[in-house]
PDB file of C-alpha atoms in Angstrom:
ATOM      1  CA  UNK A 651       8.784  11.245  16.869  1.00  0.00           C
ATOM      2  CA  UNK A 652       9.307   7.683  15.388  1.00  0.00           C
ATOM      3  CA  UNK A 653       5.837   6.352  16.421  1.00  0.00           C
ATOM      4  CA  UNK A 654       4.454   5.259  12.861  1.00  0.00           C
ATOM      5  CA  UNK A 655       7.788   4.332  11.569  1.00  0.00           C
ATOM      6  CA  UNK A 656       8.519   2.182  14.650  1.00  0.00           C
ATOM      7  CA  UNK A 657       5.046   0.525  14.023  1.00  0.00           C
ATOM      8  CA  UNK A 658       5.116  -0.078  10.546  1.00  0.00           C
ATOM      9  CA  UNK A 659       8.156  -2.123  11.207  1.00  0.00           C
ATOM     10  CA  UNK A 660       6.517  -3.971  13.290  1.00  0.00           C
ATOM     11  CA  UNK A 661       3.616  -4.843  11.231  1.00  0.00           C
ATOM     12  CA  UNK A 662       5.558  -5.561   8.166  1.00  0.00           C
ATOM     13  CA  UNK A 663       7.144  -7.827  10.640  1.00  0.00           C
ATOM     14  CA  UNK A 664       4.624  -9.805  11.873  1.00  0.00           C
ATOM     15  CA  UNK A 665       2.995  -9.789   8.168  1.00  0.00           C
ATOM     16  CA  UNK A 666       6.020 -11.777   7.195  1.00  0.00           C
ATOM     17  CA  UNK A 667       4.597 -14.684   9.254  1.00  0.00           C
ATOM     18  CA  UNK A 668       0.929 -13.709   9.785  1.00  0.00           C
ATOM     19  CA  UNK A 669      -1.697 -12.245   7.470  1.00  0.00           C
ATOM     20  CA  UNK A 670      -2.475  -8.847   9.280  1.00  0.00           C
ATOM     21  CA  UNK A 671      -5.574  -6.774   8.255  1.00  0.00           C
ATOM     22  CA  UNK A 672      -3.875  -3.789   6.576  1.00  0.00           C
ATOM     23  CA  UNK A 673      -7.043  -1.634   7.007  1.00  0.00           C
ATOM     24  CA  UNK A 674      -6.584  -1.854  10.792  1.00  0.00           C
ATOM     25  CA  UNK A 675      -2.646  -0.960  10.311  1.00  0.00           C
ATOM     26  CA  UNK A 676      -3.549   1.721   8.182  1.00  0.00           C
ATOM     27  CA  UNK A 677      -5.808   3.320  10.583  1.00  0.00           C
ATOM     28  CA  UNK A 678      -3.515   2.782  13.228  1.00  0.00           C
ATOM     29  CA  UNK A 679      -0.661   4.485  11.475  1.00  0.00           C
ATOM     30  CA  UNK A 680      -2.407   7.660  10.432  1.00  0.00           C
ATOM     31  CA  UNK A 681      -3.121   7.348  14.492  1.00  0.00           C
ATOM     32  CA  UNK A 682       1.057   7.449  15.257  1.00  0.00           C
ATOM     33  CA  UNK A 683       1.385  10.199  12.684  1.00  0.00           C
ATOM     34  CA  UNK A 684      -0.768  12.643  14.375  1.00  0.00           C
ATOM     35  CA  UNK A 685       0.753  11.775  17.798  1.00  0.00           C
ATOM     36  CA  UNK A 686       4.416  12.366  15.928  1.00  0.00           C
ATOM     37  CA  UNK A 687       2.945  15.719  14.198  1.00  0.00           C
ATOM     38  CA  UNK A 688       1.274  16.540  17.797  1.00  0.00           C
ATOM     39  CA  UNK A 689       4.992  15.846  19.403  1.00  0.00           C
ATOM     40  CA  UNK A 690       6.766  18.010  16.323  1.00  0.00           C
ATOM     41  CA  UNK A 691       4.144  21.006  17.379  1.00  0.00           C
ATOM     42  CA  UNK A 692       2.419  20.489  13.890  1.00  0.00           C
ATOM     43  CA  UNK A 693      -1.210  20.762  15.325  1.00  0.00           C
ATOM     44  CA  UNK A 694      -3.289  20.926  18.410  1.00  0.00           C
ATOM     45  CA  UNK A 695      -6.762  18.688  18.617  1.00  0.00           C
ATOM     46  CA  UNK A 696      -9.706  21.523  19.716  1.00  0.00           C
ATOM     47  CA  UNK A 697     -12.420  18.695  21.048  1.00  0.00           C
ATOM     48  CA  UNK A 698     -12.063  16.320  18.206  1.00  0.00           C
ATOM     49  CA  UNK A 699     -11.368  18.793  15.490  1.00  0.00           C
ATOM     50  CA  UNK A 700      -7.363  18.595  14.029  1.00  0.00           C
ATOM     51  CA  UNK A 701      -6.076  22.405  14.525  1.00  0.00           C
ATOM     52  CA  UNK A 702      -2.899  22.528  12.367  1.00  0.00           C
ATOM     53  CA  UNK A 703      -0.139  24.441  13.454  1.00  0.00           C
ATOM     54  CA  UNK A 704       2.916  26.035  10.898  1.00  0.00           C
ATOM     55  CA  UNK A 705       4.257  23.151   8.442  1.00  0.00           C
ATOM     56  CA  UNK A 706       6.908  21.152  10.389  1.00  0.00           C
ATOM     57  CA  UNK A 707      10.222  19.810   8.809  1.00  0.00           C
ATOM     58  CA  UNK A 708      10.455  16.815  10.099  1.00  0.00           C
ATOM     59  CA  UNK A 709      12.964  15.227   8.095  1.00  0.00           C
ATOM     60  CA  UNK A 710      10.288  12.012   7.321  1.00  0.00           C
ATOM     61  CA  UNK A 711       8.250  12.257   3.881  1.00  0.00           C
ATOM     62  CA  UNK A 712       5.084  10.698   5.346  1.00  0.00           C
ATOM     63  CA  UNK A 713       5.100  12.688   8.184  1.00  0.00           C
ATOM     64  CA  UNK A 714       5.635  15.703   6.217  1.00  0.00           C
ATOM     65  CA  UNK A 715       3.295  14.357   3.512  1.00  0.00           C
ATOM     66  CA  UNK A 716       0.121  13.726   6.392  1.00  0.00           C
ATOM     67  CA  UNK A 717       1.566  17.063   7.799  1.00  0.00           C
ATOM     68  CA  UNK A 718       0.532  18.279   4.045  1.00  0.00           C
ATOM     69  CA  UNK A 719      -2.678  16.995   4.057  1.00  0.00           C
ATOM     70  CA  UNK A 720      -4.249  18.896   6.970  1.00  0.00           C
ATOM     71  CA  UNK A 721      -7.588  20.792   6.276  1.00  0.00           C
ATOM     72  CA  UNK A 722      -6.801  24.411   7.085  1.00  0.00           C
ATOM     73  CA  UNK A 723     -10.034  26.494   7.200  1.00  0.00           C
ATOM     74  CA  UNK A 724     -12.454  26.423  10.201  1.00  0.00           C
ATOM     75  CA  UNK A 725     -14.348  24.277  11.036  1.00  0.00           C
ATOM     76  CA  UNK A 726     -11.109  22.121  10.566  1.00  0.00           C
ATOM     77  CA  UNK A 727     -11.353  18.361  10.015  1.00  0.00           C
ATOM     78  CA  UNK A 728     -12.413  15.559  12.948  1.00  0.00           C
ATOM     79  CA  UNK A 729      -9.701  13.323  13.813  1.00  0.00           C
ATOM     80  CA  UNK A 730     -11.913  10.559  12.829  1.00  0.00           C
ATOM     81  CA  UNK A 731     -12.824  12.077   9.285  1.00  0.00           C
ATOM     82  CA  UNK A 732      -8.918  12.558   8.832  1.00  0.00           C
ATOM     83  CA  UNK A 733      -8.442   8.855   9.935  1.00  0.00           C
ATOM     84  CA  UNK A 734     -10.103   7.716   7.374  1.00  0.00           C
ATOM     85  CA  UNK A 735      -9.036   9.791   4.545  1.00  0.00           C
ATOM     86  CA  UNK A 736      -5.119   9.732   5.526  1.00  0.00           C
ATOM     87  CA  UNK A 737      -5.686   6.136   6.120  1.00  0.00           C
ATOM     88  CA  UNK A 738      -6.175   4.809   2.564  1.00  0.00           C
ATOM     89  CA  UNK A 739      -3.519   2.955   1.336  1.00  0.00           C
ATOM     90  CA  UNK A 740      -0.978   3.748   4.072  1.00  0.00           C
ATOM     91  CA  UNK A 741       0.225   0.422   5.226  1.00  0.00           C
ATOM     92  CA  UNK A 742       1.608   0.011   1.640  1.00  0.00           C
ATOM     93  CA  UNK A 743       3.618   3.275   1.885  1.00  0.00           C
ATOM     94  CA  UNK A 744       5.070   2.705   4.987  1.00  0.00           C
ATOM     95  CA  UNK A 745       6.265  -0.918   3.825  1.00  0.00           C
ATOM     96  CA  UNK A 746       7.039   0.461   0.554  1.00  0.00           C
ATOM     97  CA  UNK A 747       9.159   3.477   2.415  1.00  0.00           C
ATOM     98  CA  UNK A 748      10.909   1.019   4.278  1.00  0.00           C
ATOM     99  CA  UNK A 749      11.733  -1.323   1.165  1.00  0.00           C
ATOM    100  CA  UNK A 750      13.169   1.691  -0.269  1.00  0.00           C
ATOM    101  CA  UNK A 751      15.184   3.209   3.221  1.00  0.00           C
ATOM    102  CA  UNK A 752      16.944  -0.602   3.031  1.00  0.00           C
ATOM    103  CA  UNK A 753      14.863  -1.691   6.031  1.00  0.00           C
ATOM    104  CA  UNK A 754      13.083  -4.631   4.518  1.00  0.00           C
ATOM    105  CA  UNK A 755      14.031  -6.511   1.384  1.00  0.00           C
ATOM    106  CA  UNK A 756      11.310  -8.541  -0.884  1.00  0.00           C
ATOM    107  CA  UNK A 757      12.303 -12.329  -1.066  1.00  0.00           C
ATOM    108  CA  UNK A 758      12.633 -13.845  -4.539  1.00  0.00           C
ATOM    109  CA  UNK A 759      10.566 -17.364  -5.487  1.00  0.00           C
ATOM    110  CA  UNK A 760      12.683 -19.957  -7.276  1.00  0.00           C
ATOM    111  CA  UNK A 761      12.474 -20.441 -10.917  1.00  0.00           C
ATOM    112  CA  UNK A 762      10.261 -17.092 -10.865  1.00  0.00           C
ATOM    113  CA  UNK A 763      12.010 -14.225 -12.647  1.00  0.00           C
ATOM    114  CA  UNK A 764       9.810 -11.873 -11.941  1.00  0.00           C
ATOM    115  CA  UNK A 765       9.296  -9.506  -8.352  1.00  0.00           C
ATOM    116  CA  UNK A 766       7.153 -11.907  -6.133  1.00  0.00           C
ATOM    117  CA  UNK A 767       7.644 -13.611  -2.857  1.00  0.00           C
ATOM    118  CA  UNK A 768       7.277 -11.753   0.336  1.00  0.00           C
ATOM    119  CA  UNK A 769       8.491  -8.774   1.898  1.00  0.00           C
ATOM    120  CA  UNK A 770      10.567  -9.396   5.479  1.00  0.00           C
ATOM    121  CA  UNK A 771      11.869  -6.967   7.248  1.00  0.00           C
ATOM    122  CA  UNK A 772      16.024  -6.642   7.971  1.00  0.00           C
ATOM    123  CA  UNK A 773      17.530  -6.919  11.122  1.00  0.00           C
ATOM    124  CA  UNK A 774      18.460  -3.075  11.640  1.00  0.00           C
ATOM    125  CA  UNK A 775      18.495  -0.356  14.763  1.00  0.00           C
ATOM    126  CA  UNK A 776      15.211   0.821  14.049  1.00  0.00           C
ATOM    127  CA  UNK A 777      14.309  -2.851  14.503  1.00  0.00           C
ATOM    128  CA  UNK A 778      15.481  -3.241  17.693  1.00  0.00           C
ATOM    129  CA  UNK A 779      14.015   0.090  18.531  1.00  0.00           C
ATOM    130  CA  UNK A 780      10.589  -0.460  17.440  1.00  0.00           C
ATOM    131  CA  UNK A 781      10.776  -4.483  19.270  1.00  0.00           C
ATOM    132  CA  UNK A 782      12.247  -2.452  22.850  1.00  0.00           C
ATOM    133  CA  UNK A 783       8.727  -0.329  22.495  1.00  0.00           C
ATOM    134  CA  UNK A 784       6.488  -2.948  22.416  1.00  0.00           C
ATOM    135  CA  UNK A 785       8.579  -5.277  24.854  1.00  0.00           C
ATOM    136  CA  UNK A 786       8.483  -1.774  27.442  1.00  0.00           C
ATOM    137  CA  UNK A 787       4.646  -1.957  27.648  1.00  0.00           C
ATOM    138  CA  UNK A 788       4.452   1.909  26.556  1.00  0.00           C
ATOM    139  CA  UNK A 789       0.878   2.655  26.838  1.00  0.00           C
ATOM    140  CA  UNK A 790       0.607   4.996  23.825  1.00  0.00           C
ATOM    141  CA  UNK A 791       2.648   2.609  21.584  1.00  0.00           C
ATOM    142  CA  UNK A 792       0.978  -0.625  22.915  1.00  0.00           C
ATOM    143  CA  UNK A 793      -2.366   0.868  22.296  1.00  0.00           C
ATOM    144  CA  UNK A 794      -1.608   1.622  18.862  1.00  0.00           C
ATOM    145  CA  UNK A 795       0.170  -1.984  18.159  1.00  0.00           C
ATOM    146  CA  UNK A 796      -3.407  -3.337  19.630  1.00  0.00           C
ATOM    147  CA  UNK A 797      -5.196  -1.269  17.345  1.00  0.00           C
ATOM    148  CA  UNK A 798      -3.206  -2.787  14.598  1.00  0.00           C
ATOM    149  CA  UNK A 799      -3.903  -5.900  15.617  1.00  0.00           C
ATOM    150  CA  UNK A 800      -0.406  -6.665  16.562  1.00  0.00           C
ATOM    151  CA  UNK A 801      -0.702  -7.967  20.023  1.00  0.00           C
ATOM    152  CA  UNK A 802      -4.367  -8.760  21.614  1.00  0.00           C
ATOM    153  CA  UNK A 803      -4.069  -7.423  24.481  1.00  0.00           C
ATOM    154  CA  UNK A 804      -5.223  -3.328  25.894  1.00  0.00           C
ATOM    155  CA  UNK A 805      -2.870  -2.263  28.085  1.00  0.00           C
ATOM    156  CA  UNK A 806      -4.297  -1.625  31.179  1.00  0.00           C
ATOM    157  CA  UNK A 807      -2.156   1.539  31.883  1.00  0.00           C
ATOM    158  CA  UNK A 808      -3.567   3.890  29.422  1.00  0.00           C
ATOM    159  CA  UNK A 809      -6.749   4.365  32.137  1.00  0.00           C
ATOM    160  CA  UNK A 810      -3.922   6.306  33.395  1.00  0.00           C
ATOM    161  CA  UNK A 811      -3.276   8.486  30.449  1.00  0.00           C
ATOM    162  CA  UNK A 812      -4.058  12.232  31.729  1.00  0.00           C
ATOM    163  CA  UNK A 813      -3.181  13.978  27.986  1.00  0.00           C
ATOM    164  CA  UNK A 814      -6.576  14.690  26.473  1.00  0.00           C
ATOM    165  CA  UNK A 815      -4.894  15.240  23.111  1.00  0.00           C
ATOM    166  CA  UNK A 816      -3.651  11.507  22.926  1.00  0.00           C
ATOM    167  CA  UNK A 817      -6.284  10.047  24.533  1.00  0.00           C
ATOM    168  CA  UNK A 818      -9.304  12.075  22.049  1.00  0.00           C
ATOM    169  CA  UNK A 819      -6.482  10.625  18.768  1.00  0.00           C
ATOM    170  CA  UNK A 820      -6.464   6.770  20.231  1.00  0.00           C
ATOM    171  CA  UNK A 821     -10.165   6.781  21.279  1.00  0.00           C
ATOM    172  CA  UNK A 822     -10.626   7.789  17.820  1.00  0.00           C
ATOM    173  CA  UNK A 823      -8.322   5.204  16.166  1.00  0.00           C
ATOM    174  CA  UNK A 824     -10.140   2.592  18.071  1.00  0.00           C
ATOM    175  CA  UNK A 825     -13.464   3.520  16.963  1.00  0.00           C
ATOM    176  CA  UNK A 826     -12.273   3.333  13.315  1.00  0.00           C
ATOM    177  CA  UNK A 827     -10.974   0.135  13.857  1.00  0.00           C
ATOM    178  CA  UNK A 828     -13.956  -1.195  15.383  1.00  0.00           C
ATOM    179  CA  UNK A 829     -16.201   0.025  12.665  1.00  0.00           C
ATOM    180  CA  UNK A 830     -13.937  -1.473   9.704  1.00  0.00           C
ATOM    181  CA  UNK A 831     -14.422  -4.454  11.619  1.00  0.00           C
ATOM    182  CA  UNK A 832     -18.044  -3.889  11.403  1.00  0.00           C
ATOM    183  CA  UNK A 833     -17.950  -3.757   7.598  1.00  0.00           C
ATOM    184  CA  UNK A 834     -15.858  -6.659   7.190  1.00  0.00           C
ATOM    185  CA  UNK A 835     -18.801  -8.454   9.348  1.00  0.00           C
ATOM    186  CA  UNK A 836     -21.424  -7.334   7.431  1.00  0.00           C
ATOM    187  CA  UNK A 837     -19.808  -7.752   3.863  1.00  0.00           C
ATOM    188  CA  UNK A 838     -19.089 -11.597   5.435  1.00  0.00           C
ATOM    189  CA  UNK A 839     -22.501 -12.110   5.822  1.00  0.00           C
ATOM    190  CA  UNK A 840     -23.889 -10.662   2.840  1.00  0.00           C
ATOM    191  CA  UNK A 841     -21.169 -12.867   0.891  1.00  0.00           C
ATOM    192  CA  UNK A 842     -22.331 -15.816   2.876  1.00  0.00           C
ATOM    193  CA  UNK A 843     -26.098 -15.297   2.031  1.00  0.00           C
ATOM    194  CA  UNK A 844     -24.756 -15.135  -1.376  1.00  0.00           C
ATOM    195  CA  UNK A 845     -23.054 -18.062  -1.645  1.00  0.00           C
ATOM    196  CA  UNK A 846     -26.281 -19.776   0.243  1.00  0.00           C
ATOM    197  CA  UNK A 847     -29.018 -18.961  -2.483  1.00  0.00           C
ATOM    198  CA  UNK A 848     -26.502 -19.328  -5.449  1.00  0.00           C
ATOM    199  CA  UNK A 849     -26.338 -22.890  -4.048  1.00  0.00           C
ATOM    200  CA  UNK A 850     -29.633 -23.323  -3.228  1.00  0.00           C
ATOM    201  CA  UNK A 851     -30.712 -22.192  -7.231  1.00  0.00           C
ATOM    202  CA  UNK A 852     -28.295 -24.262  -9.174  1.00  0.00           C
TER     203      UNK A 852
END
């Protein structure tokens, strides 16, 4: 039940020497939290509608938190609506969580006396667990760190996934990722068009 955390420290990790598109990580983590809520018997996914089950304890504050946020009057919520909504902003807690657990520290510029520089993530056991995951090729988490945009390639193993509940969650998740894409296409072409006839008029 330590598929978002374990991702998050990977994509804090890898933001510390790539930019990563947090929308993508964002979607992808509200992904791993239903999976982990799913695990900790927190809900049940009817079609693509999130059933929730009783409030779990599960000793994590986001988990508990998304566990929180769970519509609970029929129809229910989509998995995709919930996505989106639960998605907003979540990279940044989940770095900012781990900041605050002691798992990452924020680098200082010189000659800066203020909080700026980076945030890199410390060598820990969670670490190691969360780099194990991804080096084992686990189809769940390898789908979600692709989703994230943390390694390129689909693992070819999750054709063998037989769980409808995780596959209806990732198919989902990649959806959501491909239509953020979508919109960052579009707004790049709009700006382009811009940029064209601001040129064009001066």
């Amino acid at each position: 039940m330590n598929t978002a955390r374990d991702l998050a420290v990977l994509a804090l990790a890898a933001s510390s020497d790539a930019p990563v598109e947090q929308g993508d990580v964002s979607l992808a983590l509200a992904g791993a939290e239903l999976l982990d809520l799913v695990e900790a018997g927190a809900l049940a996914v009817d079609s693509d509608r999130i059933v929730p089950g009783a409030p779990p304890e599960t000793g994590d504050r986001l988990l508990d938190e998304a566990a929180a946020t769970f519509v609970r009057q029929e129809p229910y919520e989509s998995v995709e609506d919930w996505l989106w909504r639960r998605g907003e902003g979540l990279s940044a807690a989940y770095f900012a969580a781990l900041e605050s657990d002691g798992l990452a520290t924020r680098t200082q510029a010189r000659r800066i006396p203020v909080r700026t520089g980076r945030t890199v993530v410390l060598d820990s056991p969670e670490r190691t667990r969360a780099e194990e995951r991804r080096a084992s090729a686990e189809p769940v988490f390898a789908a979600l760190a692709t989703a994230a945009g943390l390694q390129d390639e689909q693992p070819e193993t999750l054709e063998d996934l037989t769980d409808d509940t995780v596959t209806a969650v990732l198919a989902a998740v990649g959806d959501a990722v491909m239509e953020l894409e979508g919109v960052r296409q579009r707004r790049a072409i709009e700006s382009s068009a811009f940029d064209n006839i601001w040129r064009g008029g001066v």
